[in-house]
Amino acid sequence: MLGLEYQSKRGYIGLEYYGRMVGIKIMPVGIHMGQIQSVLNLPEKEWRVSELKHQFEGKMVFLGVDDMDIFKGINLKLLAMEQLLKVHPKWQGRAILVQIANPARGTGRDLEEIQAEIKESCKRINETYGEPGYEPIVFIDRPVSFGERMAFYAVAECVVVTAVRDGMNLTPYEYIVCRQGVSGSESCSDANAPKKSMLVVSEFIGCSPSLSGAIRINPWNVEATAEALNEAISMAEPEKQLRHEKHYRYVSTHDVAYWSRSFLQDLERTCKDHFKRRCWGIGLSFGFRVVALDPNFRKLSIDAIVMSYMRAKNRAILLDYDGTVMPQTSINKTPSLEVISLINTLCGDSKNTVFIVSGRGRESLGKWFSPCEKLGIAAEHGYFLRWSRHEEWEIIGQSTDFGWIQMAEPVMKLYTEATDGSSIETKESALVWHHQDADPGFGSCQAKEMLDHLESVLANEPVAVKSGQFIVEVKPQGVSKGLVAEKIFASMADRGRQADFVLCIGDDRSDEDMFEFIGSAMTSNMLSSNAAVYGCTVGQKPSKAKYYLDDTTEVITMLHALAEASDSLTSTEVAIGSSY
Ligand SMILES: O=P(O)(O)OC[C@H]1O[C@H](O[C@H]2O[C@H](CO)[C@@H](O)[C@H](O)[C@H]2O)[C@H](O)[C@@H](O)[C@@H]1O
């Protein structure tokens, strides 16, 4: 949705936006039952009902209640009525459409045109089908009070809504409640008479999906609407009553009180963690965002991590590459001598298991880190994993079916052609669309669009579509940096070296899987019960990591501090000198 990640929960959608949870749900509003029932009891309403009953005696009354505006489809309703009289002549002299048009609230040429059309239609229909004592169209364009409206509902056999665009439109709901009447009152429907509330409603109005007994129409289809009018008034009485029962059951139980209660419940559920977070304004101008951060989210203290590091006996150090040890802005992506040296120093300490965990391919990572003999590498988000330079690559991904590439590639090509500066990277297990060199605004819009497109095209394929730093990536399902962390911790535990110090650093979405996993790993037996766990994101932003460092420079400074606290510094320095 809008290129943002979301989860479909029970009955609603949860969307995380800059650390805040946004809940999205369809919540049709209801009516105020008490308000309607109090009007139903008014004596002047009863008086007006008698008058109308007399006026429309022996007639089938269709009723329309609309504001006079260009979206209400009033003229379409008149045309449908005209068609009904034409193709079903048995209704001539018997069927009447009473159209209440609340005075227009706006002005303008469009409105004037529609008013002229309506006037013209009323005149034509009444001239064609009218006769002494019978006018098929009764057009009321004066203000009509709530009470009088109730009186019209009381005499109407069917309410017709033909809006081409609308919000909820609660007219059908009012009609249903009015037709049910109030017990003990000589109300709309005679107190003991069977209740009916026939409805012909546009499929374009908000209340339409809630009214399962209504006849739904597309108001632009005049012929079909005319048939619906005929069906509504010709239907067998028991069927009309059954439909009314369904309507009334829904409307009376889903009133405005129900709506406000469920709205508040949903609001509370969605916002339950909001109060635990701190909000910060970050960025400037169009890049300005309010982000909500966990109050425990804090800067990683180098002194504190060094202390834990020195206390530990079995350490797991998992480092992302791009944006973590390699600045995102660097043109040359080969690791610097400084990084190689640091990593070798860390690897040289026998207490350490050090891994580069990256989305990049195994070939480039293998080449770049060839001087780091003891370094483990997880490439392509862990699809490939190697414990040290001397060991073989393991394939962690379960899927060997890459048929999805035939479906994903044409979609990516389409967007590449339309987005100057974008390109496709083909990895061994994944396809990546890059837009770092495209126009920033257009590139990210295209990325969101493409993500949706790929998700729908690949819905039944064993893949995940993810966005990252200027990329959209399709990779095998189940492959994640979280799984890499799990594998490493499990293997350490199997070797009797349960980690008592964990450091995971990364900067983007794919690293969140690592942070999520280490958050839960404490409760499993994979880690030592007293393990010091440091999940650290690069850049201050909403994250599942508990700590942050501001940039790659701070990451390197911190790694230097750990290297200085490591054993066998001399031997590793020698190793670098000989192999790089
Ligand atoms: O897991 P990481 O180490 O953070 O790697 C993720 C992706 O890295 C590469 O893309 C990144 O560098 C590109 C320039 O070389 C840049 O255009 C892109 O915006 C960055 O995300 C790599 O090409 C991807 O396959 C990795 O998934």
Coordinates of C-alpha atoms and ligand atoms in Angstrom, one line a residue:
M1 CA 0.0 0.0 0.0
L2 CA 1.6 3.3 -1.2
G3 CA 4.8 1.3 -1.3
L4 CA 4.8 1.0 2.5
E5 CA 5.0 -2.3 4.3
Y6 CA 1.8 -3.4 5.9
Q7 CA 0.3 -6.4 7.7
S8 CA -3.2 -7.6 7.2
K9 CA -4.5 -8.2 10.7
R10 CA -7.9 -9.6 11.8
G11 CA -10.3 -7.2 10.1
Y12 CA -7.9 -4.3 9.6
I13 CA -4.5 -3.3 8.1
G14 CA -1.6 -2.3 10.2
L15 CA 0.9 0.0 8.6
E16 CA 4.2 1.1 10.3
Y17 CA 5.1 4.6 9.3
Y18 CA 8.3 6.2 10.7
G19 CA 7.9 4.3 13.9
R20 CA 4.1 5.0 14.3
M21 CA 1.5 2.3 13.8
V22 CA -1.3 3.4 11.5
G23 CA -4.5 1.3 11.5
I24 CA -6.6 1.2 8.4
K25 CA -10.1 -0.2 8.5
I26 CA -13.5 0.3 6.8
M27 CA -15.9 1.5 9.5
P28 CA -19.3 2.4 8.1
V29 CA -21.0 4.9 10.4
G30 CA -24.5 4.3 11.6
I31 CA -27.5 6.4 12.6
H32 CA -28.7 7.7 15.9
M33 CA -31.6 5.3 16.7
G34 CA -32.9 7.4 19.6
Q35 CA -33.1 10.6 17.5
I36 CA -35.1 8.9 14.8
Q37 CA -37.4 7.2 17.2
S38 CA -38.1 10.5 19.0
V39 CA -39.2 12.1 15.7
L40 CA -41.4 9.1 14.9
N41 CA -43.4 9.9 18.0
L42 CA -44.2 13.5 17.1
P43 CA -47.9 14.3 16.6
E44 CA -47.2 16.6 13.6
K45 CA -45.5 13.7 11.8
E46 CA -48.6 11.5 12.3
W47 CA -50.7 14.3 10.9
R48 CA -48.5 14.7 7.8
V49 CA -48.6 10.9 7.3
S50 CA -52.4 10.9 7.2
E51 CA -52.3 13.7 4.6
L52 CA -49.8 11.9 2.4
K53 CA -51.6 8.6 2.7
H54 CA -54.7 10.4 1.4
Q55 CA -52.7 12.1 -1.4
F56 CA -51.1 8.9 -2.6
E57 CA -53.9 6.5 -2.0
G58 CA -53.8 3.5 -4.3
K59 CA -50.4 4.5 -5.7
M60 CA -46.9 2.8 -5.5
V61 CA -44.6 5.5 -4.2
F62 CA -40.9 5.6 -5.0
L63 CA -39.0 8.1 -2.8
G64 CA -35.7 9.9 -3.5
V65 CA -34.2 12.2 -0.9
D66 CA -31.1 14.0 -2.1
D67 CA -29.2 17.2 -1.9
M68 CA -29.4 19.1 -5.1
D69 CA -25.8 18.6 -6.4
I70 CA -24.1 17.2 -9.5
F71 CA -23.2 13.9 -7.9
K72 CA -26.6 12.7 -6.7
G73 CA -27.7 11.3 -10.0
I74 CA -31.3 12.8 -9.7
N75 CA -31.7 13.1 -13.5
L76 CA -30.6 9.5 -13.9
K77 CA -33.3 8.5 -11.5
L78 CA -35.9 10.4 -13.5
L79 CA -34.7 8.7 -16.7
A80 CA -35.1 5.3 -15.0
M81 CA -38.6 6.2 -13.9
E82 CA -39.5 7.3 -17.4
Q83 CA -38.1 3.9 -18.8
L84 CA -40.1 2.0 -16.2
L85 CA -43.3 3.6 -17.3
K86 CA -42.4 3.0 -21.0
V87 CA -41.4 -0.7 -20.8
H88 CA -43.8 -1.6 -18.0
P89 CA -47.0 0.3 -18.9
K90 CA -48.9 -1.5 -16.1
W91 CA -47.4 1.1 -13.8
Q92 CA -48.7 4.1 -15.7
G93 CA -51.3 5.8 -13.6
R94 CA -50.0 3.8 -10.5
A95 CA -46.4 4.4 -9.9
I96 CA -45.1 7.8 -8.6
L97 CA -41.6 9.1 -7.9
V98 CA -41.5 11.6 -5.1
Q99 CA -38.2 13.4 -5.3
I100 CA -37.2 15.6 -2.4
A101 CA -34.3 17.8 -3.5
N102 CA -32.8 19.7 -0.6
P103 CA -31.9 23.2 -1.8
A104 CA -28.4 23.4 -3.4
R105 CA -25.6 24.5 -1.1
G106 CA -23.3 25.5 -4.0
T107 CA -23.6 27.4 -7.2
G108 CA -22.0 27.2 -10.6
R109 CA -22.6 26.3 -14.3
D110 CA -22.6 22.5 -13.7
L111 CA -25.2 22.8 -11.1
E112 CA -27.4 25.1 -13.2
E113 CA -27.1 22.7 -16.1
I114 CA -28.2 19.7 -14.0
Q115 CA -31.1 21.7 -12.5
A116 CA -32.3 22.6 -16.1
E117 CA -32.0 18.9 -17.1
I118 CA -34.0 17.8 -14.1
K119 CA -36.7 20.4 -14.8
E120 CA -36.9 19.4 -18.4
S121 CA -37.1 15.6 -17.5
C122 CA -39.9 16.2 -14.9
K123 CA -41.9 18.3 -17.4
R124 CA -41.5 15.7 -20.2
I125 CA -42.4 12.7 -18.1
N126 CA -45.4 14.4 -16.5
E127 CA -46.6 15.5 -19.9
T128 CA -46.1 12.1 -21.5
Y129 CA -47.5 9.9 -18.7
G130 CA -49.6 12.3 -16.5
E131 CA -53.3 12.3 -16.6
P132 CA -55.9 14.2 -14.5
G133 CA -55.3 13.3 -10.9
Y134 CA -52.0 11.6 -11.6
E135 CA -48.5 13.1 -11.9
P136 CA -45.8 10.4 -12.1
I137 CA -43.1 12.8 -10.8
V138 CA -43.6 14.9 -7.7
F139 CA -40.7 17.1 -7.4
I140 CA -40.2 18.9 -4.0
D141 CA -37.4 21.5 -4.0
R142 CA -38.2 23.3 -0.8
P143 CA -36.6 22.6 2.6
V144 CA -38.3 19.5 4.1
S145 CA -38.0 19.0 7.9
F146 CA -36.8 15.8 9.5
G147 CA -40.3 15.1 10.7
E148 CA -41.9 15.6 7.3
R149 CA -39.2 13.4 5.7
M150 CA -40.2 10.6 8.1
A151 CA -43.8 11.0 7.0
F152 CA -42.7 10.5 3.3
Y153 CA -40.7 7.4 4.4
A154 CA -43.9 6.1 5.9
V155 CA -45.8 6.2 2.6
A156 CA -43.0 5.1 0.3
E157 CA -42.9 1.6 -1.0
C158 CA -39.3 1.9 -2.0
V159 CA -36.4 4.4 -1.5
V160 CA -34.2 5.0 -4.6
V161 CA -30.6 6.3 -4.4
T162 CA -28.8 6.8 -7.7
A163 CA -25.8 8.9 -6.7
V164 CA -22.8 8.5 -8.9
R165 CA -20.5 9.5 -6.1
D166 CA -21.2 9.8 -2.4
G167 CA -20.1 9.2 1.1
M168 CA -22.1 6.9 3.3
N169 CA -25.5 8.2 2.4
L170 CA -27.7 7.4 5.4
T171 CA -31.0 7.9 3.7
P172 CA -31.6 4.2 3.4
Y173 CA -30.8 3.6 7.1
E174 CA -33.3 6.3 8.1
Y175 CA -36.0 4.8 5.9
I176 CA -35.4 1.3 7.4
V177 CA -35.8 2.5 11.0
C178 CA -38.8 4.6 10.1
R179 CA -40.5 1.6 8.4
Q180 CA -39.9 -0.5 11.4
G181 CA -41.7 2.1 13.5
V182 CA -41.8 2.5 17.2
S183 CA -43.7 0.0 19.3
G184 CA -46.8 1.5 20.8
S185 CA -47.0 4.2 18.3
E186 CA -49.3 4.5 15.3
S187 CA -46.2 5.0 13.2
C188 CA -45.1 4.9 9.6
S189 CA -46.0 1.4 9.0
D190 CA -49.2 0.5 10.9
A191 CA -48.0 -0.9 14.2
N192 CA -49.0 -4.5 13.6
A193 CA -48.7 -4.7 9.8
P194 CA -45.7 -6.6 8.4
K195 CA -42.7 -4.3 7.8
K196 CA -41.1 -3.7 4.5
S197 CA -38.3 -1.4 3.3
M198 CA -37.5 -1.9 -0.3
L199 CA -34.3 -0.3 -1.5
V200 CA -32.8 0.4 -4.9
V201 CA -29.3 1.8 -4.2
S202 CA -26.4 2.8 -6.3
E203 CA -23.3 0.6 -6.0
F204 CA -21.3 3.9 -5.6
I205 CA -22.6 4.8 -2.1
G206 CA -20.9 3.9 1.2
C207 CA -23.9 2.1 2.7
S208 CA -24.5 -0.1 -0.3
P209 CA -22.2 -3.1 0.9
S210 CA -24.0 -3.1 4.3
L211 CA -27.5 -3.5 2.9
S212 CA -27.6 -7.1 1.7
G213 CA -31.4 -6.9 1.0
A214 CA -31.1 -3.9 -1.3
I215 CA -31.2 -4.1 -5.1
R216 CA -27.9 -2.7 -6.2
I217 CA -27.6 -0.8 -9.4
N218 CA -25.1 1.1 -11.5
P219 CA -27.0 4.4 -11.9
W220 CA -25.5 5.1 -15.3
N221 CA -27.3 2.0 -16.6
V222 CA -30.8 3.5 -16.9
E223 CA -32.4 0.3 -18.4
A224 CA -31.1 -1.8 -15.5
T225 CA -32.2 0.7 -12.9
A226 CA -35.7 0.7 -14.4
E227 CA -35.8 -3.1 -14.2
A228 CA -34.6 -2.8 -10.5
L229 CA -37.5 -0.4 -9.8
N230 CA -40.0 -2.8 -11.4
E231 CA -38.5 -5.7 -9.4
A232 CA -38.6 -3.8 -6.1
I233 CA -42.3 -3.1 -6.3
S234 CA -43.3 -6.3 -7.9
M235 CA -41.6 -8.6 -5.4
A236 CA -43.7 -11.0 -3.3
E237 CA -44.6 -9.5 0.1
P238 CA -42.9 -12.2 2.2
E239 CA -39.7 -11.6 0.3
K240 CA -40.0 -7.9 0.9
Q241 CA -40.5 -8.6 4.6
L242 CA -37.5 -10.9 4.9
R243 CA -35.3 -8.3 3.3
H244 CA -36.6 -5.7 5.7
E245 CA -35.8 -7.9 8.6
K246 CA -32.2 -8.3 7.4
H247 CA -31.9 -4.5 6.9
Y248 CA -33.3 -3.6 10.3
R249 CA -31.2 -6.2 12.2
Y250 CA -28.0 -4.7 10.7
V251 CA -29.0 -1.0 11.0
S252 CA -30.3 -1.2 14.5
T253 CA -27.2 -3.1 15.8
H254 CA -24.7 -1.0 13.9
D255 CA -25.9 2.4 15.0
V256 CA -23.7 5.4 15.7
A257 CA -23.1 4.3 19.3
Y258 CA -21.7 1.0 18.0
W259 CA -19.6 2.9 15.5
S260 CA -18.1 5.2 18.1
R261 CA -17.4 2.3 20.5
S262 CA -15.6 0.2 17.9
F263 CA -13.8 3.3 16.6
L264 CA -12.4 4.1 20.1
Q265 CA -11.5 0.4 20.7
D266 CA -9.5 0.3 17.4
L267 CA -7.9 3.7 18.2
E268 CA -6.8 2.4 21.6
R269 CA -5.4 -0.8 20.2
T270 CA -3.5 0.9 17.4
C271 CA -2.1 3.6 19.7
K272 CA -1.3 1.5 22.7
D273 CA 2.4 1.8 22.1
H274 CA 2.3 5.4 21.0
F275 CA 2.6 6.8 24.5
K276 CA 5.6 4.7 25.2
R277 CA 7.4 6.4 22.3
R278 CA 9.2 9.7 21.9
C279 CA 8.5 11.8 18.8
W280 CA 11.2 13.7 17.1
G281 CA 11.2 15.9 14.0
I282 CA 14.0 15.0 11.7
G283 CA 15.1 16.3 8.3
L284 CA 14.4 19.6 6.6
S285 CA 11.9 20.9 4.1
F286 CA 10.2 18.1 2.1
G287 CA 12.4 15.6 3.9
F288 CA 11.0 16.6 7.3
R289 CA 9.4 13.7 9.1
V290 CA 8.1 13.1 12.6
V291 CA 9.4 9.9 13.8
A292 CA 8.4 8.0 16.9
L293 CA 11.2 6.2 18.7
D294 CA 11.2 3.8 21.6
P295 CA 12.4 5.7 24.8
N296 CA 14.9 2.9 25.3
F297 CA 16.4 3.5 21.9
R298 CA 19.7 5.1 22.6
K299 CA 23.2 5.8 21.2
L300 CA 25.6 2.9 21.6
S301 CA 28.1 3.8 24.3
I302 CA 31.5 2.7 23.2
D303 CA 32.8 2.4 26.8
A304 CA 29.8 0.1 27.7
I305 CA 30.3 -2.2 24.7
V306 CA 34.0 -2.5 25.3
M307 CA 33.4 -3.5 28.9
S308 CA 30.9 -6.2 27.8
Y309 CA 33.3 -7.3 25.0
M310 CA 36.1 -7.7 27.5
R311 CA 34.0 -9.8 29.9
A312 CA 32.8 -12.2 27.1
K313 CA 34.2 -15.5 26.2
N314 CA 32.2 -16.3 23.0
R315 CA 31.4 -13.4 20.8
A316 CA 29.3 -13.2 17.7
I317 CA 29.9 -10.1 15.5
L318 CA 27.6 -9.7 12.5
L319 CA 28.4 -6.7 10.3
D320 CA 26.3 -5.5 7.4
Y321 CA 28.3 -4.1 4.5
D322 CA 26.8 -1.2 2.5
G323 CA 25.9 1.8 4.8
T324 CA 27.6 0.1 7.8
V325 CA 31.3 -0.4 7.1
M326 CA 31.1 1.0 3.6
P327 CA 29.7 4.6 3.3
Q328 CA 26.5 4.7 1.1
T329 CA 28.0 7.6 -0.8
S330 CA 31.3 5.9 -1.7
I331 CA 31.8 5.4 -5.4
N332 CA 34.5 2.7 -4.9
K333 CA 32.8 -0.1 -3.0
T334 CA 36.0 -2.1 -2.3
P335 CA 36.6 -2.2 1.5
S336 CA 39.4 0.1 2.7
L337 CA 42.7 -1.2 4.1
E338 CA 41.4 0.1 7.4
V339 CA 38.3 -2.0 7.3
I340 CA 40.2 -5.1 6.3
S341 CA 42.7 -4.6 9.1
L342 CA 40.0 -4.1 11.7
I343 CA 38.1 -7.2 10.6
N344 CA 41.3 -9.2 10.6
T345 CA 42.1 -8.0 14.1
L346 CA 38.6 -9.0 15.3
C347 CA 38.8 -12.4 13.5
G348 CA 42.2 -13.0 15.1
D349 CA 40.8 -13.1 18.5
S350 CA 39.9 -16.8 19.2
K351 CA 36.8 -15.8 21.2
N352 CA 35.3 -14.1 18.1
T353 CA 33.0 -15.4 15.3
V354 CA 32.9 -12.6 12.8
F355 CA 30.6 -12.4 9.8
I356 CA 29.9 -10.0 7.0
V357 CA 26.2 -10.3 6.4
S358 CA 25.2 -8.6 3.1
G359 CA 22.8 -8.4 0.2
R360 CA 25.7 -8.4 -2.2
G361 CA 26.8 -11.3 -4.3
R362 CA 29.3 -14.0 -3.1
E363 CA 31.8 -13.3 -5.9
S364 CA 32.5 -9.7 -5.0
L365 CA 32.3 -10.2 -1.2
G366 CA 34.7 -13.2 -1.6
K367 CA 37.1 -11.2 -3.7
W368 CA 37.0 -8.1 -1.5
F369 CA 37.5 -10.0 1.7
S370 CA 40.0 -12.5 0.5
P371 CA 42.6 -11.1 2.9
C372 CA 40.4 -12.0 5.8
E373 CA 41.0 -15.7 6.1
K374 CA 38.9 -16.4 9.2
L375 CA 36.0 -14.1 8.2
G376 CA 32.6 -15.7 7.7
I377 CA 30.5 -14.3 4.8
A378 CA 26.7 -14.5 4.3
A379 CA 26.1 -13.2 0.7
E380 CA 22.8 -12.4 -1.0
H381 CA 21.1 -11.9 2.4
G382 CA 22.3 -15.4 3.5
Y383 CA 21.3 -17.4 0.4
F384 CA 25.0 -18.3 0.4
L385 CA 27.0 -18.8 3.6
R386 CA 30.7 -19.5 4.1
W387 CA 32.3 -20.0 7.5
S388 CA 35.9 -19.0 6.4
R389 CA 37.9 -18.5 3.3
H390 CA 38.9 -22.2 3.3
E391 CA 35.5 -23.6 3.4
E392 CA 32.9 -24.2 0.7
W393 CA 29.8 -22.0 0.2
E394 CA 26.7 -23.5 1.7
I395 CA 23.3 -22.8 0.1
I396 CA 20.9 -21.8 2.8
G397 CA 17.9 -21.1 0.6
Q398 CA 15.5 -24.0 0.3
S399 CA 14.1 -23.0 -3.1
T400 CA 15.8 -24.1 -6.3
D401 CA 12.8 -22.9 -8.4
F402 CA 13.8 -19.7 -10.2
G403 CA 10.9 -19.7 -12.7
W404 CA 9.8 -16.4 -11.1
I405 CA 12.6 -14.6 -12.8
Q406 CA 10.7 -14.9 -16.1
M407 CA 7.8 -13.0 -14.5
A408 CA 9.8 -10.5 -12.5
E409 CA 12.3 -9.4 -15.1
P410 CA 9.8 -8.0 -17.7
V411 CA 8.2 -5.9 -15.0
M412 CA 11.6 -4.5 -13.9
K413 CA 12.5 -3.9 -17.6
L414 CA 9.3 -1.9 -18.0
Y415 CA 10.2 0.4 -15.1
T416 CA 13.8 0.6 -16.2
E417 CA 12.8 1.9 -19.6
A418 CA 10.5 4.5 -18.0
T419 CA 13.0 5.6 -15.3
D420 CA 16.1 7.3 -16.6
G421 CA 19.2 6.3 -14.5
S422 CA 17.7 3.1 -13.1
S423 CA 19.2 -0.4 -13.8
I424 CA 18.7 -4.1 -13.1
E425 CA 21.2 -6.2 -11.2
T426 CA 21.0 -9.9 -11.7
K427 CA 22.4 -11.9 -8.8
E428 CA 22.6 -15.6 -8.5
S429 CA 19.4 -15.9 -6.3
A430 CA 17.8 -12.5 -6.7
L431 CA 16.9 -9.6 -9.0
V432 CA 17.5 -6.0 -7.9
W433 CA 16.2 -2.8 -9.4
H434 CA 18.4 0.2 -8.6
H435 CA 17.3 3.8 -8.7
Q436 CA 20.1 5.6 -6.9
D437 CA 21.1 7.4 -10.0
A438 CA 17.5 8.3 -11.0
D439 CA 15.7 11.6 -10.1
P440 CA 15.2 11.1 -6.3
G441 CA 11.4 11.9 -6.3
F442 CA 10.5 10.1 -9.5
G443 CA 12.8 7.1 -8.7
S444 CA 11.2 6.5 -5.3
C445 CA 7.6 6.9 -6.7
Q446 CA 8.5 4.3 -9.4
A447 CA 10.0 2.0 -6.8
K448 CA 6.8 2.1 -4.8
E449 CA 4.7 1.5 -7.9
M450 CA 6.9 -1.3 -9.0
L451 CA 6.9 -3.0 -5.6
D452 CA 3.1 -3.2 -5.7
H453 CA 3.2 -4.4 -9.3
L454 CA 5.8 -7.1 -8.5
E455 CA 3.9 -8.2 -5.4
S456 CA 0.7 -8.8 -7.4
V457 CA 2.5 -10.5 -10.3
L458 CA 4.5 -12.7 -7.9
A459 CA 1.8 -13.4 -5.4
N460 CA 1.9 -17.1 -5.9
E461 CA 5.6 -17.5 -6.3
P462 CA 8.1 -18.5 -3.5
V463 CA 9.7 -15.1 -3.3
A464 CA 9.7 -11.9 -1.2
V465 CA 9.7 -8.5 -2.7
K466 CA 11.5 -6.0 -0.5
S467 CA 12.7 -2.4 -0.8
G468 CA 16.0 -1.2 0.5
Q469 CA 18.4 1.8 0.1
F470 CA 17.5 2.9 -3.5
I471 CA 16.6 -0.7 -4.4
V472 CA 13.7 -3.0 -4.9
E473 CA 14.7 -6.6 -4.6
V474 CA 13.0 -9.9 -5.4
K475 CA 14.6 -12.8 -3.5
P476 CA 13.7 -16.3 -2.5
Q477 CA 11.2 -16.6 0.3
G478 CA 12.6 -17.4 3.7
V479 CA 16.1 -16.1 2.9
S480 CA 16.8 -13.3 5.4
K481 CA 19.6 -11.9 7.5
G482 CA 17.5 -13.1 10.5
L483 CA 17.9 -16.6 9.4
V484 CA 21.7 -16.0 9.0
A485 CA 21.9 -14.9 12.7
E486 CA 19.9 -18.0 13.7
K487 CA 22.3 -20.3 11.8
I488 CA 25.4 -18.7 13.3
F489 CA 24.1 -18.7 16.9
A490 CA 22.8 -22.3 16.5
S491 CA 26.1 -23.5 15.1
M492 CA 28.1 -21.8 17.9
A493 CA 25.8 -23.4 20.5
D494 CA 26.3 -26.8 18.8
R495 CA 30.0 -26.4 19.2
G496 CA 29.6 -25.7 22.9
R497 CA 30.4 -22.0 22.3
Q498 CA 27.0 -20.4 23.1
A499 CA 27.5 -16.7 22.4
D500 CA 27.6 -14.5 25.5
F501 CA 28.2 -11.3 23.5
V502 CA 26.3 -10.4 20.3
L503 CA 26.9 -7.4 18.1
C504 CA 24.7 -6.9 15.0
I505 CA 25.1 -3.7 13.0
G506 CA 23.3 -2.7 9.9
D507 CA 21.6 0.3 8.4
D508 CA 18.6 -0.8 6.2
R509 CA 15.4 -2.8 6.1
S510 CA 17.1 -6.1 5.5
D511 CA 19.1 -5.7 8.7
E512 CA 15.9 -5.3 10.7
D513 CA 15.4 -9.1 10.3
M514 CA 18.6 -9.6 12.2
F515 CA 17.6 -7.2 15.0
E516 CA 14.2 -8.8 15.3
F517 CA 15.8 -12.2 15.6
I518 CA 18.4 -11.3 18.2
G519 CA 15.6 -9.6 20.2
S520 CA 13.9 -13.0 20.6
A521 CA 17.0 -15.2 20.6
M522 CA 17.6 -14.3 24.3
T523 CA 14.7 -16.5 25.3
S524 CA 15.9 -19.5 23.3
N525 CA 18.8 -21.7 24.3
M526 CA 21.0 -20.4 21.4
L527 CA 22.5 -17.7 23.4
S528 CA 24.0 -17.8 26.9
S529 CA 21.5 -16.7 29.5
N530 CA 23.7 -13.8 30.5
A531 CA 24.5 -12.7 26.9
A532 CA 25.1 -9.0 26.3
V533 CA 23.2 -8.3 23.1
Y534 CA 23.8 -5.2 21.0
G535 CA 21.5 -4.7 18.0
C536 CA 22.7 -1.4 16.5
T537 CA 21.2 0.5 13.5
V538 CA 23.2 3.1 11.6
G539 CA 21.3 6.4 11.7
Q540 CA 18.7 7.5 14.2
K541 CA 15.4 6.1 12.9
P542 CA 12.6 3.7 14.0
S543 CA 14.2 0.3 14.3
K544 CA 14.0 -3.0 16.1
A545 CA 17.5 -2.4 17.2
K546 CA 18.0 -1.0 20.7
Y547 CA 21.0 1.1 19.8
Y548 CA 22.2 3.4 17.1
L549 CA 25.3 5.0 15.8
D550 CA 25.1 8.0 13.6
D551 CA 27.1 7.0 10.6
T552 CA 29.8 4.6 9.2
T553 CA 32.5 6.8 10.8
E554 CA 31.1 6.1 14.2
V555 CA 30.9 2.4 13.3
I556 CA 34.6 2.3 12.4
T557 CA 35.5 4.2 15.6
M558 CA 33.6 1.6 17.7
L559 CA 35.2 -1.3 15.8
H560 CA 38.6 0.2 16.5
A561 CA 37.7 0.3 20.2
L562 CA 36.8 -3.4 20.1
A563 CA 39.9 -4.3 18.1
E564 CA 42.0 -2.6 20.7
A565 CA 40.4 -4.7 23.4
S566 CA 41.0 -7.9 21.4
D567 CA 43.7 -10.5 21.9
S568 CA 46.4 -11.5 19.4
L569 CA 46.6 -8.1 17.7
T570 CA 50.1 -8.6 16.4
S571 CA 49.5 -11.9 14.6
T572 CA 46.6 -10.5 12.6
E573 CA 48.5 -7.4 11.6
V574 CA 51.2 -9.7 10.2
A575 CA 48.4 -11.6 8.3
I576 CA 47.2 -8.4 6.6
G577 CA 50.6 -7.4 5.6
S578 CA 51.2 -10.7 3.8
S579 CA 47.9 -11.1 2.0
Y580 CA 46.7 -7.6 0.9
Ligands
LIG1 O1 23.1 -5.8 2.7 P1 23.9 -4.7 2.2 O2 25.4 -4.9 2.4 O3 23.5 -3.3 2.8 O4 23.7 -4.6 0.7 C1 22.5 -4.3 0.1 C2 22.6 -4.1 -1.4 O5 23.9 -3.5 -1.7 C3 24.1 -3.2 -3.1 O6 23.3 -2.0 -3.3 C4 23.7 -0.9 -2.7 O7 24.8 -0.3 -3.4 C5 24.5 0.1 -4.7 C6 25.8 0.7 -5.4 O8 26.8 -0.3 -5.5 C7 23.5 1.2 -4.7 O9 23.1 1.6 -6.0 C8 22.3 0.7 -3.9 O10 21.4 1.8 -3.8 C9 22.6 0.2 -2.6 O11 21.5 -0.4 -1.9 C10 23.8 -4.3 -4.0 O12 23.9 -3.9 -5.3 C11 22.5 -4.9 -3.7 O13 22.3 -6.1 -4.5 C12 22.4 -5.3 -2.2 O14 21.2 -5.9 -1.9

